[in-house]
Short mmCIF file of C-alpha atoms and ligand atoms in Angstrom, two decimals:
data_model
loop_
_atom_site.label_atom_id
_atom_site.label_comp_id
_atom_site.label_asym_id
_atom_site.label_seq_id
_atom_site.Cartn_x
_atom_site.Cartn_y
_atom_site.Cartn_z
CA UNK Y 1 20.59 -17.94 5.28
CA UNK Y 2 18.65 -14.81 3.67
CA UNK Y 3 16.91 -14.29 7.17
CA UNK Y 4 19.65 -14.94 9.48
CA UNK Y 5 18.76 -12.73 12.76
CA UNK Y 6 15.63 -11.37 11.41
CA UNK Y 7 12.57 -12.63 14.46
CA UNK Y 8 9.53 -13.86 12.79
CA UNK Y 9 6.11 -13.62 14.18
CA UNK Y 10 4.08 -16.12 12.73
CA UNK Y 11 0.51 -16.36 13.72
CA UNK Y 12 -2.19 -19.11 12.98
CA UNK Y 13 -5.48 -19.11 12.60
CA UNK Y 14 -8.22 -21.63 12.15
CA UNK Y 15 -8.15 -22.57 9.29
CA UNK Y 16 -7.88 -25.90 7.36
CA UNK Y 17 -4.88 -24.10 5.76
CA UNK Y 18 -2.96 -24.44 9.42
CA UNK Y 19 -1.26 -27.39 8.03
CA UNK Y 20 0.74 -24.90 5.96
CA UNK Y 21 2.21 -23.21 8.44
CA UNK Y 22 4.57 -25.95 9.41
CA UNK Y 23 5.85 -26.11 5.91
CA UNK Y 24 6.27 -22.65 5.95
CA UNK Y 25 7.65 -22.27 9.95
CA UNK Y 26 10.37 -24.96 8.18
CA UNK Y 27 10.82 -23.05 5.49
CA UNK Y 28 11.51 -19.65 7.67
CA UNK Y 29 14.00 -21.36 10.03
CA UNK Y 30 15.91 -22.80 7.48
CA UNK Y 31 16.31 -19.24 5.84
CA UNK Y 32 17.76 -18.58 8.76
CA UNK Y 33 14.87 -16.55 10.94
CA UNK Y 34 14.16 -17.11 14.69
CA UNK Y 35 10.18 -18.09 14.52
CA UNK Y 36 7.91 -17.80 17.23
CA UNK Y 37 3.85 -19.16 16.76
CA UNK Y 38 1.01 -17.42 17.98
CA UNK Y 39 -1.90 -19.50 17.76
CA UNK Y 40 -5.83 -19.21 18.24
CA UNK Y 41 -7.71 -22.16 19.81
CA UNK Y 42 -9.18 -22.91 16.83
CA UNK Y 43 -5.86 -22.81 14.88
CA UNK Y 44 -4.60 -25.66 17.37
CA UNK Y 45 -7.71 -27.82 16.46
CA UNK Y 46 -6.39 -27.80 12.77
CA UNK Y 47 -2.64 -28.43 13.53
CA UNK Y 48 -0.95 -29.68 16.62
CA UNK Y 49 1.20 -27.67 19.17
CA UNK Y 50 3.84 -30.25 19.03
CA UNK Y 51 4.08 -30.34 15.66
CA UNK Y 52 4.82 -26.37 15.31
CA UNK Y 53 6.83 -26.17 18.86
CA UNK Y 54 8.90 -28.96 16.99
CA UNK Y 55 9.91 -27.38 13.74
CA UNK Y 56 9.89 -23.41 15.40
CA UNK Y 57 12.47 -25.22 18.29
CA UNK Y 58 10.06 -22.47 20.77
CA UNK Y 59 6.40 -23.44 22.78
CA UNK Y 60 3.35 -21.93 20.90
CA UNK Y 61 1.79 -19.66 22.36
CA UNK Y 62 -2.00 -19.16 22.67
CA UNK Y 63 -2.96 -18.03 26.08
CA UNK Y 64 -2.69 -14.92 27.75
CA UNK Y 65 -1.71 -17.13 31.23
CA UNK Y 66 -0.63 -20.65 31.30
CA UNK Y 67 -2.43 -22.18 34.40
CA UNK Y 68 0.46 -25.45 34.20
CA UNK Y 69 3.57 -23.32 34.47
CA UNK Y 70 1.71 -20.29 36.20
CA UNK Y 71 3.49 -18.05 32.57
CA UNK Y 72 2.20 -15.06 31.63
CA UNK Y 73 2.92 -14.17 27.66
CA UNK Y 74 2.73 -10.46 27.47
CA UNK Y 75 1.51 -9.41 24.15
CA UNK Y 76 3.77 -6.29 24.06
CA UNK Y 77 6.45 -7.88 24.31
CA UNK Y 78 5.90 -10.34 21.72
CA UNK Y 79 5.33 -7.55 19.55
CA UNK Y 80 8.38 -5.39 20.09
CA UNK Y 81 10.30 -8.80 19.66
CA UNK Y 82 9.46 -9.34 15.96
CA UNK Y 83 10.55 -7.56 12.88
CA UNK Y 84 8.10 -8.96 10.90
CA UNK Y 85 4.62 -10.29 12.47
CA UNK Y 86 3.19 -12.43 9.76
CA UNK Y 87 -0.14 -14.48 9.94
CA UNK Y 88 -0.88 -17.29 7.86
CA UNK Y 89 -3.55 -18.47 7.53
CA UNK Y 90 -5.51 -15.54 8.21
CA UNK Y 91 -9.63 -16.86 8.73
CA UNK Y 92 -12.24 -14.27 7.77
CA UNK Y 93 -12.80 -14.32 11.97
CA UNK Y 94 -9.54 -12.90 12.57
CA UNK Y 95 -9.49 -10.49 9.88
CA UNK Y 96 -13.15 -8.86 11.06
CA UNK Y 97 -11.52 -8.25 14.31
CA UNK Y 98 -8.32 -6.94 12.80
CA UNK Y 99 -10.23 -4.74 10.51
CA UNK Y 100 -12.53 -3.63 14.20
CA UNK Y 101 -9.60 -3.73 16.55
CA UNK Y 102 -11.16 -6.38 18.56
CA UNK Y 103 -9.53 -7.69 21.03
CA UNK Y 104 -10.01 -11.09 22.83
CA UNK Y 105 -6.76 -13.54 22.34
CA UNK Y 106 -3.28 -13.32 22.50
CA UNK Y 107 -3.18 -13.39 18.50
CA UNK Y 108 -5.29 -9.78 18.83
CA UNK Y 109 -3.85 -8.44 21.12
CA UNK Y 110 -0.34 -9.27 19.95
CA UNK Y 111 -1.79 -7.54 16.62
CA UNK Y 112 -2.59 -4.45 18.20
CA UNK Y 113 0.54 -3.59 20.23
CA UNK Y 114 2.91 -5.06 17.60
CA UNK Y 115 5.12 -1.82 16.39
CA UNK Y 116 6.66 -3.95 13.07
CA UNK Y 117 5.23 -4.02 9.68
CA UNK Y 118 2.30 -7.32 9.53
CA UNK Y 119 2.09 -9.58 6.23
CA UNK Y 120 -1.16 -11.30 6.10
CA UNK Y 121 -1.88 -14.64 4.24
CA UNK Y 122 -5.83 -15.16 4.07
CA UNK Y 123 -7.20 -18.18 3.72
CA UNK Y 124 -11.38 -19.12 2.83
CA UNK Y 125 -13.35 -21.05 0.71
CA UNK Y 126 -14.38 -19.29 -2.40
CA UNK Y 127 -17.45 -17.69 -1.97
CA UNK Y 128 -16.31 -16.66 2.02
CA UNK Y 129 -13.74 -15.13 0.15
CA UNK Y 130 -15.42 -13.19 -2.38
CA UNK Y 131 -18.29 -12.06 0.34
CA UNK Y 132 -18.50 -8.31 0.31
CA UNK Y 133 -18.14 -7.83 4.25
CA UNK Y 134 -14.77 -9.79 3.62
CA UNK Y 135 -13.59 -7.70 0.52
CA UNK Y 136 -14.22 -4.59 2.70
CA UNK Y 137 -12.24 -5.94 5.95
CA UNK Y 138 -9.17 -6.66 3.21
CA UNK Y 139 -9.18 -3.10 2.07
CA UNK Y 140 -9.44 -1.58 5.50
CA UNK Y 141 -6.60 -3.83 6.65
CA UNK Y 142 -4.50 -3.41 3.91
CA UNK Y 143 -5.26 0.93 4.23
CA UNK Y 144 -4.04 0.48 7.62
CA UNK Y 145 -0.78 -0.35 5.91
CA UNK Y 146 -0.79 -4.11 6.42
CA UNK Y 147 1.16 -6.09 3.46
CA UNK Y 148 -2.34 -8.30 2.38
CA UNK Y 149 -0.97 -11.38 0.01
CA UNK Y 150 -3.50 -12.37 -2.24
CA UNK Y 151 -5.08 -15.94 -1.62
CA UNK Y 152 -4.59 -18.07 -4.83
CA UNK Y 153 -6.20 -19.67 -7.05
CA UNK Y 154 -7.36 -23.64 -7.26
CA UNK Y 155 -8.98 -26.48 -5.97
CA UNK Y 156 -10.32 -25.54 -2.05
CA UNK Y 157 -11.01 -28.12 0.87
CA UNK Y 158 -14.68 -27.82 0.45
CA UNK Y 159 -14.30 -29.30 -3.26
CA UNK Y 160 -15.06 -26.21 -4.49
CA UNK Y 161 -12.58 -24.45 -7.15
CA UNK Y 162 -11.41 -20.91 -7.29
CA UNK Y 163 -9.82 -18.04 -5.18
CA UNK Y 164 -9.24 -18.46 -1.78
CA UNK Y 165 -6.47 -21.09 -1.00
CA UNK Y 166 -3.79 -19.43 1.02
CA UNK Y 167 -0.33 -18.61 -0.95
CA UNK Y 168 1.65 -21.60 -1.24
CA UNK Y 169 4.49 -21.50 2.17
CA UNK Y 170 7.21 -21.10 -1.17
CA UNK Y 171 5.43 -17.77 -2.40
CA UNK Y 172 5.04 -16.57 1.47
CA UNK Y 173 8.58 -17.10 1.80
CA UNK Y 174 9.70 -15.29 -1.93
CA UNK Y 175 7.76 -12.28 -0.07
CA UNK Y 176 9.11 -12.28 3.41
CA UNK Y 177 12.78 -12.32 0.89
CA UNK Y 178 11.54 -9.55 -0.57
CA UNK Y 179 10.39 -7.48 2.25
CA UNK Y 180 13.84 -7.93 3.96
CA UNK Y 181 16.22 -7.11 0.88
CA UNK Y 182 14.26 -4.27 -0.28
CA UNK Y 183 13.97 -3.00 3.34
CA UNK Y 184 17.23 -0.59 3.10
CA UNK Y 185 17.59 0.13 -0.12
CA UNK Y 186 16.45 3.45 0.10
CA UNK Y 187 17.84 4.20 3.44
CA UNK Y 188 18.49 7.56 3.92
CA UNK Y 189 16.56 8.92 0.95
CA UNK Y 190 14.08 11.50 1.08
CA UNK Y 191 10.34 10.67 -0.73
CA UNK Y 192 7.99 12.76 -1.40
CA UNK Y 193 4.60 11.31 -2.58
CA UNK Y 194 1.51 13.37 -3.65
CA UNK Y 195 -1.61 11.18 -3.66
CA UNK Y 196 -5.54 12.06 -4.46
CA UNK Y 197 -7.53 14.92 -5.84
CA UNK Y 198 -8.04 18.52 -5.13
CA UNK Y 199 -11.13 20.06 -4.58
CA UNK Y 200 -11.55 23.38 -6.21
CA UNK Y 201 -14.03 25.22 -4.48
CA UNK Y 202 -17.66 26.45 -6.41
CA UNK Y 203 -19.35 27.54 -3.26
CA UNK Y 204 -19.16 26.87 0.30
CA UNK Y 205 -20.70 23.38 -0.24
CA UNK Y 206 -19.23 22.91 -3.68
CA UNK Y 207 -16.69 21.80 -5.24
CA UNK Y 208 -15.04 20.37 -8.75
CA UNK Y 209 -13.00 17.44 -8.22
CA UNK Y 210 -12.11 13.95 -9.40
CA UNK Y 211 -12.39 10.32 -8.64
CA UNK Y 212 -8.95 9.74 -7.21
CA UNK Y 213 -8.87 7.37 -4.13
CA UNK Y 214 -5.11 8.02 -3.12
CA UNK Y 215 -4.35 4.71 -3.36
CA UNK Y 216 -1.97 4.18 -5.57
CA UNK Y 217 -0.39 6.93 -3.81
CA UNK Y 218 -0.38 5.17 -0.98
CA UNK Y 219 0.64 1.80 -1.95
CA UNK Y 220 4.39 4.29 -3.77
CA UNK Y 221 4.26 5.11 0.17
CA UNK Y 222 4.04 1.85 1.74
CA UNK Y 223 6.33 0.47 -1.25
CA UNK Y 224 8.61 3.33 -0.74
CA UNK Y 225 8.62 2.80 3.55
CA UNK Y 226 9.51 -0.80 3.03
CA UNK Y 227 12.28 -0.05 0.96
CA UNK Y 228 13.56 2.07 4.17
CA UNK Y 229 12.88 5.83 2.38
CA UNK Y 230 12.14 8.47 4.79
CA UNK Y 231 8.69 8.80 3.44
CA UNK Y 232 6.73 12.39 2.89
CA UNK Y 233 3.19 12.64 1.62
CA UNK Y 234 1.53 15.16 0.19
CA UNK Y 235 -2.46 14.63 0.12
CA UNK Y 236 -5.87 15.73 -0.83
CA UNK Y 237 -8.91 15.34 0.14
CA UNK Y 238 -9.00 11.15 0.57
CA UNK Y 239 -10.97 8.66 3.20
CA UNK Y 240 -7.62 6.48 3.33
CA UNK Y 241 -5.78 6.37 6.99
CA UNK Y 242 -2.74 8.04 6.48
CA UNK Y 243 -1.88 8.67 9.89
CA UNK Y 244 0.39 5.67 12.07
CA UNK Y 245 2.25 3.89 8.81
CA UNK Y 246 5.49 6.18 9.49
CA UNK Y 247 5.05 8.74 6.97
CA UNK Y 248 5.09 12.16 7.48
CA UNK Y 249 1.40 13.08 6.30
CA UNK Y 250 0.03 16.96 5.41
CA UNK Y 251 -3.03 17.13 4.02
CA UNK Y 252 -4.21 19.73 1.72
CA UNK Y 253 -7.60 20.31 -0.29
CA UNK Y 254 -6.67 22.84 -3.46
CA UNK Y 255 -4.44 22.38 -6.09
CA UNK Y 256 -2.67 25.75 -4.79
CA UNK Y 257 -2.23 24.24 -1.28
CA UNK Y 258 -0.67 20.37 -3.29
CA UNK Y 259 1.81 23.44 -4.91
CA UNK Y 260 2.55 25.20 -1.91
CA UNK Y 261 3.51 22.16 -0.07
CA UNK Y 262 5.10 20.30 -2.30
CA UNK Y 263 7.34 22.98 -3.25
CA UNK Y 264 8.52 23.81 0.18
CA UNK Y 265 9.17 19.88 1.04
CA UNK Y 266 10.94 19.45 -2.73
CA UNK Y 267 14.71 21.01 -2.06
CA UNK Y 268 15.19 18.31 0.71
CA UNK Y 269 13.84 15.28 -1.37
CA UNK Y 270 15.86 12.61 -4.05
CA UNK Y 271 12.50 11.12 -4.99
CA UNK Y 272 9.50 13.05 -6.16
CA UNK Y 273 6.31 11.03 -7.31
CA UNK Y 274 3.68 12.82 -8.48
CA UNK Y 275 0.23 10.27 -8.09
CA UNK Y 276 -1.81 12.81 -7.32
CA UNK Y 277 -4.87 13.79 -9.54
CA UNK Y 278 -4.50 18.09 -9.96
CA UNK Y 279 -7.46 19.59 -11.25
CA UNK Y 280 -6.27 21.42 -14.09
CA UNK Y 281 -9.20 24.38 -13.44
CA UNK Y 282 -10.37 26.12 -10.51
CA UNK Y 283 -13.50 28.12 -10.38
CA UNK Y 284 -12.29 32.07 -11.38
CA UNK Y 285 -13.81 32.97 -7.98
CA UNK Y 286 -15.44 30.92 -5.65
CA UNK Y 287 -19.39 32.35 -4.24
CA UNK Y 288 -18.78 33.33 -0.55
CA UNK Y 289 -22.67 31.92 -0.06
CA UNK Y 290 -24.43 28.56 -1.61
CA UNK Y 291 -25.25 29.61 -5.12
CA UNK Y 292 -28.79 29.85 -5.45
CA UNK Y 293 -30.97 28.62 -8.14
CA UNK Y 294 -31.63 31.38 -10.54
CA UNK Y 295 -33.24 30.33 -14.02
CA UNK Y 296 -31.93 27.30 -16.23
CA UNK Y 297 -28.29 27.84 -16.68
CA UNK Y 298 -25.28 28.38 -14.80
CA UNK Y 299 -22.48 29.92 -16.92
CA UNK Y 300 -19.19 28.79 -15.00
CA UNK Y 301 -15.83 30.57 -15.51
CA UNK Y 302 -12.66 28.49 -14.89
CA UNK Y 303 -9.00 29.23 -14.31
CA UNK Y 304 -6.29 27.12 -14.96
CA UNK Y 305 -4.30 26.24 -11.83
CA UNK Y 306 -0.64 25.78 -11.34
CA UNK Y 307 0.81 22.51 -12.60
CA UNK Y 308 2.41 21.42 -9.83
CA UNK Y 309 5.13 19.07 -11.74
CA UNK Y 310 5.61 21.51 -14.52
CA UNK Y 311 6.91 24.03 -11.92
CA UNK Y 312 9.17 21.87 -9.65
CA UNK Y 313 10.17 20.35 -12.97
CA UNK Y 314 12.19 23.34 -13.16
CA UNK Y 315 13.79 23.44 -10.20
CA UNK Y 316 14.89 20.01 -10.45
CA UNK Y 317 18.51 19.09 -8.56
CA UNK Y 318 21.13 17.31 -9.86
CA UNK Y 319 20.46 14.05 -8.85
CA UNK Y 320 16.66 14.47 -7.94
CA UNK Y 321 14.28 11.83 -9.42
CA UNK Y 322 10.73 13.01 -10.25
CA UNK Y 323 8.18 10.34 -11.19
CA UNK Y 324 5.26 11.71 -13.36
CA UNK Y 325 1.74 9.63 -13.80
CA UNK Y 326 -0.18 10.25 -16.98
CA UNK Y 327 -3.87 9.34 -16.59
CA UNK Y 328 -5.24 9.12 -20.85
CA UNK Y 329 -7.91 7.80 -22.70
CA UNK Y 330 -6.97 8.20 -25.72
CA UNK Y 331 -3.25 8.71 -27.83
CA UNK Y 332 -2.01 7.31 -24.58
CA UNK Y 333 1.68 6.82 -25.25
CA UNK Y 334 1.85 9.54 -27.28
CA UNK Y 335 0.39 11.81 -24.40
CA UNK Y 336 2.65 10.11 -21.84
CA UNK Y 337 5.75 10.36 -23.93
CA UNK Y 338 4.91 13.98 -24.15
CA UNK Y 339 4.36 14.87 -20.37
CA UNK Y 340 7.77 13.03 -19.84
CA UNK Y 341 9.36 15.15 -21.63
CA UNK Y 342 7.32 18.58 -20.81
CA UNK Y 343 7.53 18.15 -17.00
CA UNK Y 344 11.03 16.92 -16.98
CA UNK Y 345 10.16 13.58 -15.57
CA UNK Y 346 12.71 10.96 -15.34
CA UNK Y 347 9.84 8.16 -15.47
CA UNK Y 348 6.27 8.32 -16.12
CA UNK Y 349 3.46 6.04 -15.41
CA UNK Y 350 0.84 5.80 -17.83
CA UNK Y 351 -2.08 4.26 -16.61
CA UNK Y 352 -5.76 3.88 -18.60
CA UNK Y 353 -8.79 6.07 -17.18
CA UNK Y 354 -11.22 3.21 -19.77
CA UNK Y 355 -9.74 -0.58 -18.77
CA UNK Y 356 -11.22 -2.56 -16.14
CA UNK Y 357 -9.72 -2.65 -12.93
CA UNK Y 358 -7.02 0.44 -14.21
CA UNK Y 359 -6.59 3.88 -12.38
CA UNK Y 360 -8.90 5.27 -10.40
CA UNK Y 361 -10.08 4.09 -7.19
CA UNK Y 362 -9.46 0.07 -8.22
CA UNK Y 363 -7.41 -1.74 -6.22
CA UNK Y 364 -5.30 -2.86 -9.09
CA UNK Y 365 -3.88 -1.06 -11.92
CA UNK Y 366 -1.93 -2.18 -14.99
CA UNK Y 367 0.70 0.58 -15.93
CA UNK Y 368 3.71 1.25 -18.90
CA UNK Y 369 6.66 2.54 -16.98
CA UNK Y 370 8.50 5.12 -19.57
CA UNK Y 371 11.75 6.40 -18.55
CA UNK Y 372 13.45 9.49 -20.29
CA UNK Y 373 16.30 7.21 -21.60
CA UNK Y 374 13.70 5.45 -24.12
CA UNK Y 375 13.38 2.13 -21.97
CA UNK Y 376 9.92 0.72 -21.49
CA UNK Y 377 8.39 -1.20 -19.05
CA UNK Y 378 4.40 -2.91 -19.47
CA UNK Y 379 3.27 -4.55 -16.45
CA UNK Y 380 0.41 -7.01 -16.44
CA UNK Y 381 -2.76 -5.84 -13.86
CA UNK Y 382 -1.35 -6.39 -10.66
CA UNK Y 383 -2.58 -4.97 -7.06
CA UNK Y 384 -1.46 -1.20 -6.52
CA UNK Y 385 1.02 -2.45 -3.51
CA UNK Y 386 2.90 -4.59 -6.23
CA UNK Y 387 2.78 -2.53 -9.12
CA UNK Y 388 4.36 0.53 -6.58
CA UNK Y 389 6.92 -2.22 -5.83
CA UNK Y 390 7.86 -2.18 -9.59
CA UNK Y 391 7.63 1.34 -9.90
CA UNK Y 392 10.25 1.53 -7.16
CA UNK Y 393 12.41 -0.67 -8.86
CA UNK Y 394 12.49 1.18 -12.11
CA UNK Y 395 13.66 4.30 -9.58
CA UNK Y 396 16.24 2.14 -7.70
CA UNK Y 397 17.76 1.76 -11.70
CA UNK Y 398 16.85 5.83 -12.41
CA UNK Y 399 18.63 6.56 -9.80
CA UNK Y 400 23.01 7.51 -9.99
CA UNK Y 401 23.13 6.67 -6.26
CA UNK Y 402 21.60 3.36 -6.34
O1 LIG L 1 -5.86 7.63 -6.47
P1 LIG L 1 -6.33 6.35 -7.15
O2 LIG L 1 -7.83 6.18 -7.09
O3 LIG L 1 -5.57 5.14 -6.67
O4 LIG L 1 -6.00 6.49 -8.70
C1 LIG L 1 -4.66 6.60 -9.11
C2 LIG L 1 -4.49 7.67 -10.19
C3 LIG L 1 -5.24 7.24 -11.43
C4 LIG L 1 -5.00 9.04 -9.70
C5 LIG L 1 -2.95 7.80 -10.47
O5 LIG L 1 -2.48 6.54 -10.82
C6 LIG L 1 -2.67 8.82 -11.56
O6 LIG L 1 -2.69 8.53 -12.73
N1 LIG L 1 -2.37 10.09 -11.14
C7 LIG L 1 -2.18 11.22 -12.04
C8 LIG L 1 -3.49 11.65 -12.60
C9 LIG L 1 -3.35 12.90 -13.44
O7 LIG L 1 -3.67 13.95 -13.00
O8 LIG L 1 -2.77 12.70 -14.59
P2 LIG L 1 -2.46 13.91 -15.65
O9 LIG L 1 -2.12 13.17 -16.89
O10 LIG L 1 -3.57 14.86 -15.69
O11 LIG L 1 -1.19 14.64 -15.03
C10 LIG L 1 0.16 14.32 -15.40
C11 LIG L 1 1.10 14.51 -14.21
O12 LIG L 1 1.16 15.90 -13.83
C12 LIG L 1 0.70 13.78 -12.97
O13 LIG L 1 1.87 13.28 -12.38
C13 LIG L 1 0.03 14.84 -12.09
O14 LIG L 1 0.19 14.56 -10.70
C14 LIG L 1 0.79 16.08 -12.48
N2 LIG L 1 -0.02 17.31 -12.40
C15 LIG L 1 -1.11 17.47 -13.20
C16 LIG L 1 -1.82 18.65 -13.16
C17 LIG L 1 -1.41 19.68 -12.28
N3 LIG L 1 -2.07 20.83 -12.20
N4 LIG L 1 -0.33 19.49 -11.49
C18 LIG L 1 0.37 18.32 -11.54
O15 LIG L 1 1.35 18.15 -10.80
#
């Protein structure tokens, strides 16, 4: 009974893929969790209310009112029930107007007011699935800080084969397991993230940066949040939400500011990961005016700026964990081995700046986990949420008070 006491949301949507849900709606309440359905209309023309009313042992709910009993379901209250609000299937319908905020069914709305952490299960035929306009709606939900499961891979109702079945009701539940045990294993501890580039002023409308999206960054925080850390970021200059996930967010632009923060946040922390992307120069002195063109050649003078987890490296605690990234292309253990042991890391992440779908501004990223004691960890290319899951885990182990 994993789940005993823990409330369930479970929404449906229309999709053929309804006929999961009572699988998994069994599944949850024999785990133990109190389930209650939220349906769409179109999710009741795919599976019956009965049938779901039945195996949850509560009515679904779909309207707003119920004419028969004269019931109105308020949608606040529904979501300041649940611990978990978790919608499988998810049709490409429901996830536009999650990704827009639309509002116009109980499902929505109960979305919108919900104050617990949301799980989504998508479901679509292949190419529906693959459609750019669909690709972008996953990202924004999942930047808003929603857990996204990926759809999997195989034969689809339309006869087609590929990505886009929904995750098998056994896989949903292995996640929901792991969202509740890892919730509290960090409770208590202090996390301090830094995420994205700095932008090292040239001019007043230039600047020398890097491609860093801050998401890997923010997946450590979401990973970090759901393992019940008290959760501090650190970031530069990125388009991602930050704001509303339960972090405490400052945003900075140079690598001086990243320093300046940091260090005043790091005495409090156990946990320091350091994801951002530092540029290693600034300009020796930035033009107070937009430099003007003045023959062929610009000569450009750069400084090196303070490395941020050289410095706090040396005032680590007894006790405190730093987490280093190294970002190589070429000599890459060798390089990561060595920032390990220059910036008094505990871990390091190496991850390629050359492989497909690796480092920078992918959603995935395939990483070696090196920790100071010699061990070794390769993962295989994962999405950023689930390879920040691992990195956690090689903390919880790094750690003396875990
Ligand atoms: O943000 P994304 O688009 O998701 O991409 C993720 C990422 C590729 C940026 C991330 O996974 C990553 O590798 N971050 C570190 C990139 C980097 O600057 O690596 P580095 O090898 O140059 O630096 C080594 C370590 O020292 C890093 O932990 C870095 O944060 C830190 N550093 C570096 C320079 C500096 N001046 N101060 C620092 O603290």
């Amino acid at each position: 009974m994993i789940l005993k006491g823990k409330r369930i949301l479970v929404g449906v949507t229309g999709s053929i893929a309804a006929y999961k849900t009572a699988i998994l709606t069994r599944l949850l309440i024999k785990s133990g969790a109190e389930v209650q359905l939220v349906a769409t209309t179109s999710a009741l023309d795919f599976i019956t209310p009965l049938t779901l009313a039945t195996l949850s042992k509560r009515p679904v709910l779909s309207a707003f009112f119920e004419k028969s009993s004269g019931q109105w379901h308020n949608h606040v209250e529904l979501g300041l029930w649940a611990d978990l609000f978790l919608v499988a299937p998810l049709s490409a319908n429901t996830l536009s107007k999650f990704a827009q905020g639309a509002c116009d069914n109980l499902l929505t709305a109960t979305y919108l007011s919900c104050r617990c952490p949301v799980m989504l299960a998508p479901a679509m035929d292949l190419d529906m699935y693959q459609h750019p306009s669909v690709r972008a709606n996953l990202e924004k939900v999942a930047s808003f800080g929603n857990i996204v499961l990926d759809a999997e891979t195989g034969e689809l109702a339309s006869g087609l084969s590929g990505q886009g079945r929904m995750m098998e009701p056994e896989h949903i539940l292995e996640r929901v397991f792991d969202f509740f045990n890892s919730k509290n294993e960090f409770g208590g501890k202090k996390v301090l993230i830094t995420l994205g580039p700095t932008q090292e002023a040239l001019d007043p409308v230039r600047f020398l940066s890097n491609h860093s999206s801050g998401k890997m960054g923010f997946a450590l925080a979401q990973a970090f949040k759901a393992a019940g850390a008290d959760v501090h970021v650190v970031a530069g200059p990125v388009a991602l939400k930050l704001d509303g996930h339960g972090f405490q967010v400052q945003r900075v632009t140079t690598a001086t500011e990243m320093y300046e923060a940091t260090k005043a946040l790091h005495g409090q922390m156990d946990v320091i990961v350091f994801a951002a992307a530092v540029a290693d120069f600034r300009p020796e002195s930035p033009a107070s005016q937009k430099i003007k063109k003045q023959g062929e050649e610009l000569p450009l003078r750069l400084f090196p700026n303070v490395d941020i987890a050289f410095e706090l490296g040396k005032m680590k605690k007894e006790g405190q964990i730093h987490v280093g990234f190294a970002l190589e292309t070429e000599q890459e253990e060798v390089h990561a081995k060595a920032k390990l042991i220059r910036k008094n890391f505990d871990l390091v992440v190496l991850n390629s700046a050359t492989e497909e779908g690796v480092g920078f501004k992918h959603d995935t990223n395939q990483v070696r986990i090196f920790n100071k004691n010699g061990g070794d960890v390769q993962t295989a290319l994962l999405p950023k949420l689930d390879i920040a899951r691992l990195i956690v885990e090689e903390v919880k182990k790094a750690a003396a008070w875990s």
